[in-house]
Coordinates of N, CA and C in Angstrom, one line a residue:
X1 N 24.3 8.9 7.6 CA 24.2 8.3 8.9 C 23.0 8.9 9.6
X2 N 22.0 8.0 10.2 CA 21.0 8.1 10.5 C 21.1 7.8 12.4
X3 N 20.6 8.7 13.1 CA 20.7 8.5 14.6 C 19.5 8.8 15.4
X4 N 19.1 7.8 16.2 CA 17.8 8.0 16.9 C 18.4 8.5 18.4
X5 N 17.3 9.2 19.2 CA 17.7 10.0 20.6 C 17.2 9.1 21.5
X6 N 16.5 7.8 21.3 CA 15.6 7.6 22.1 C 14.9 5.9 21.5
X7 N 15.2 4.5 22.2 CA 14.3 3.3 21.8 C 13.4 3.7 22.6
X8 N 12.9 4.0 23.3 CA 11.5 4.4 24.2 C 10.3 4.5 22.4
X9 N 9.4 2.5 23.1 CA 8.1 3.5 22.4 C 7.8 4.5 22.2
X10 N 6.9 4.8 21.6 CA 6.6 5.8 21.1 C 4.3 5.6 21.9
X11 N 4.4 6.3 22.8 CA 2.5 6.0 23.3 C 1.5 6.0 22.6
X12 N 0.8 6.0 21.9 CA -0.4 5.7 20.9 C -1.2 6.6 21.8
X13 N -1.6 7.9 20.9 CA -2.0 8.9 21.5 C -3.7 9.2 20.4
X14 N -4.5 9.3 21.0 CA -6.3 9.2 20.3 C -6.5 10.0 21.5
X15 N -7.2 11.5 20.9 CA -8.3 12.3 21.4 C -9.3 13.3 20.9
X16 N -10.5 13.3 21.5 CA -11.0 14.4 20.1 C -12.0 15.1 21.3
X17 N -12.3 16.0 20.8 CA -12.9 17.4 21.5 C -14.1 17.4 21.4
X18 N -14.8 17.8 22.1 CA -16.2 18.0 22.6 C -16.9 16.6 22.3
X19 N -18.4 16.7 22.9 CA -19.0 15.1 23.3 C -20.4 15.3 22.6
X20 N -20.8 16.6 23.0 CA -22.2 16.9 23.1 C -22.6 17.8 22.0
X21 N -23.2 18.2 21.3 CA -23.4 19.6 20.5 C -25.1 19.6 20.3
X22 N -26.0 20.6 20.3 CA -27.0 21.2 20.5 C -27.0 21.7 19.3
X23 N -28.0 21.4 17.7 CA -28.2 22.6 17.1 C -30.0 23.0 16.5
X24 N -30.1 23.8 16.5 CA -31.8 24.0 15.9 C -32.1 23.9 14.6
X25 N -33.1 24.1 14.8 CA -34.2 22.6 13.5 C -33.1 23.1 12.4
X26 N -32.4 24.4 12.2 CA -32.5 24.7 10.5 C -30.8 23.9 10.2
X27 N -30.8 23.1 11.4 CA -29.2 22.3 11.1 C -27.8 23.3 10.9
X28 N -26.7 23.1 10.9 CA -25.8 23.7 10.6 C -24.5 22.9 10.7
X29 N -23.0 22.7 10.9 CA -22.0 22.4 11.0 C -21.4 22.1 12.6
X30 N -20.7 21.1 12.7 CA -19.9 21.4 13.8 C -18.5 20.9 13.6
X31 N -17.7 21.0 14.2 CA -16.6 20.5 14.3 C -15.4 19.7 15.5
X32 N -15.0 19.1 15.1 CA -14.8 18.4 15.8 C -13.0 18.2 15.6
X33 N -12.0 18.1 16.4 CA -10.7 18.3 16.7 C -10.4 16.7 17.0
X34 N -9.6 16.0 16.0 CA -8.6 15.1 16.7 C -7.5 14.6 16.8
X35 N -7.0 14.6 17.5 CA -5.6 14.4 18.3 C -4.7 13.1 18.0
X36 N -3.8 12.6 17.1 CA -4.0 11.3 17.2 C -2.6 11.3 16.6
X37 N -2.2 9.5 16.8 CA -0.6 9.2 16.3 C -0.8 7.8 15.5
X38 N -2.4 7.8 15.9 CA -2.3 6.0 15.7 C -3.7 6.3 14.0
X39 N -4.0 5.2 13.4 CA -5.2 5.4 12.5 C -6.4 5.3 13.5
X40 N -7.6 5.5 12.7 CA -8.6 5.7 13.4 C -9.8 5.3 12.2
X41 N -11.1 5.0 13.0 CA -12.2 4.8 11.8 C -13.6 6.4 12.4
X42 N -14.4 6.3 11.4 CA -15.2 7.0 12.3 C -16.5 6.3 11.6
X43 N -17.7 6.2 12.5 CA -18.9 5.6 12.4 C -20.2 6.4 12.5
X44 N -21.0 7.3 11.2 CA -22.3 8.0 11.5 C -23.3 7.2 12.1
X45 N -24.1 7.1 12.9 CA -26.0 6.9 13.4 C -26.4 8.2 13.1
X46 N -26.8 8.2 12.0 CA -28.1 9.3 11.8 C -28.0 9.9 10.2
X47 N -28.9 8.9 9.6 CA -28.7 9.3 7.7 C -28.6 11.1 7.1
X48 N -29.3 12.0 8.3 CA -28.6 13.3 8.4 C -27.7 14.3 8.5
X49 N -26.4 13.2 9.3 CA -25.4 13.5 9.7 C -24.1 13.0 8.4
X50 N -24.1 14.0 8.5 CA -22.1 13.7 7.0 C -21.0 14.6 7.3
X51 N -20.0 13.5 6.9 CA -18.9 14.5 6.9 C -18.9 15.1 5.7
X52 N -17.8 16.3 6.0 CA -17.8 17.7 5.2 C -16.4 17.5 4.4
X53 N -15.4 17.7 5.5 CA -13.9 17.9 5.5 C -13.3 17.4 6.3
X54 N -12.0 17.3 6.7 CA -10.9 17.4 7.2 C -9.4 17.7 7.1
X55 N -8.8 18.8 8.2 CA -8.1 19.2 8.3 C -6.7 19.0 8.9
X56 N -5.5 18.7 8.5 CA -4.5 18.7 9.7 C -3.5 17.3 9.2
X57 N -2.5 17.1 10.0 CA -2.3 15.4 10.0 C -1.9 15.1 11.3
X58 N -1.3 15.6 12.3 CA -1.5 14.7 13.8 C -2.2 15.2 14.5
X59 N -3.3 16.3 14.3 CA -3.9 17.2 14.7 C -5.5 17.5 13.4
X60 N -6.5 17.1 13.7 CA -7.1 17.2 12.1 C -8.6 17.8 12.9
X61 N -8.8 18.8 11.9 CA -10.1 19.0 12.6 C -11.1 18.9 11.3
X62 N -12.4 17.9 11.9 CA -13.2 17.3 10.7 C -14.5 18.5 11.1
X63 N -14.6 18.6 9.8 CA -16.6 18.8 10.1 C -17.6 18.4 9.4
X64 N -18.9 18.6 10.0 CA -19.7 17.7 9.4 C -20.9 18.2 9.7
X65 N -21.9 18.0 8.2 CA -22.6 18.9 8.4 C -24.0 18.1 8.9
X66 N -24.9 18.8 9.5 CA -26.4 18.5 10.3 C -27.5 19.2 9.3
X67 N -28.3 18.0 8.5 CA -29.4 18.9 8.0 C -30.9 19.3 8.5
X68 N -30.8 19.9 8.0 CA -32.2 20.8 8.4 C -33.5 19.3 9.0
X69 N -33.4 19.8 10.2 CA -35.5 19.0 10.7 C -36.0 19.6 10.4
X70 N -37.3 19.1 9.6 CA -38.0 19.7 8.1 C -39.4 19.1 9.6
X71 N -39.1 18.1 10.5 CA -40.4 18.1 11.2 C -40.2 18.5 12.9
X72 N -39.3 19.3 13.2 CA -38.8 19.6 14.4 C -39.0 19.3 15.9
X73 N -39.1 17.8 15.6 CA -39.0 16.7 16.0 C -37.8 16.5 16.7
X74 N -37.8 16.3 18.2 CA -36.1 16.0 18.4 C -35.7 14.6 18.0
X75 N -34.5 15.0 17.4 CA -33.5 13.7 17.2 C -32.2 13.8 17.7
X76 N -32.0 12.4 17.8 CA -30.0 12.3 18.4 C -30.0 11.2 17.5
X77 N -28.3 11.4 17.2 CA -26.8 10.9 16.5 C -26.2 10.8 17.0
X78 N -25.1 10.0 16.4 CA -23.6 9.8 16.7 C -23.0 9.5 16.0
X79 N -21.8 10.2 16.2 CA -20.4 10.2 15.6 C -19.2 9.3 16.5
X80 N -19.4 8.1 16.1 CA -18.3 7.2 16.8 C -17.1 7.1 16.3
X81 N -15.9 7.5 17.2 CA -14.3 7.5 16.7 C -14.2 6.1 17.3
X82 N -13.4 5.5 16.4 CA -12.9 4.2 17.0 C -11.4 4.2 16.6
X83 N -10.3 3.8 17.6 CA -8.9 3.3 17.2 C -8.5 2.2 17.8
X84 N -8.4 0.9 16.9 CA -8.2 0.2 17.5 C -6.6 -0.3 18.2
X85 N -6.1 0.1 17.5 CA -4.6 0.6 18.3 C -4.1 1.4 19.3
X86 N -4.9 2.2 19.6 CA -4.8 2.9 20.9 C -5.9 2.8 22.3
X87 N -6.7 1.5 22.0 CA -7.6 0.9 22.6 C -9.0 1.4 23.1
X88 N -9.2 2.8 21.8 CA -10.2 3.4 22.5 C -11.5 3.6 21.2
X89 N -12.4 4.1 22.0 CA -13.7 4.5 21.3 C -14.2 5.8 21.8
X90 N -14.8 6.4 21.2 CA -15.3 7.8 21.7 C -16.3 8.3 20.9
X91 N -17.7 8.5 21.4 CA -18.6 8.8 20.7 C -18.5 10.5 21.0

């Protein structure tokens, strides 16, 4: 026999940690925390930018690594989270 506590949906929960990150020319790792109940996609802008890993299952922390500016040149990327079940996006 199987018994539930509760017909109350269940809220479709998507969040991830930090926005912004800063690294110099010789590149390195960051990481990034997300929070979630629902699936999710993720979208690189910038052929330098890769993912590494990921950690966790309603809780997962990905990283990814930044390579080296060989012309130390500033550039910006993005890492777009998209769920479209919990109606959000988050770069």
């Amino acid at each position: 026999m199987i018994t539930a506590c509760s017909n109350d949906p269940i809220e479709p929960e998507f969040k991830i940690t930090g926005s912004n990150f800063e690294l110099m020319s010789e590149g390195g790792e960051i990481s990034i925390d997300v929070i979630h109940n629902v699936s999710y996609s993720i979208s690189i802008d910038g052929s330098w930018i890769s993912q590494n890993r990921s950690k966790g299952s309603d809780t997962e922390k990905l990283v990814f690594s930044v390579a080296e500016n060989p012309t130390n040149d500033s550039r910006k990327g993005s890492i777009t989270f998209t769920s479209p079940e919990a109606g959000a996006t988050a770069v």
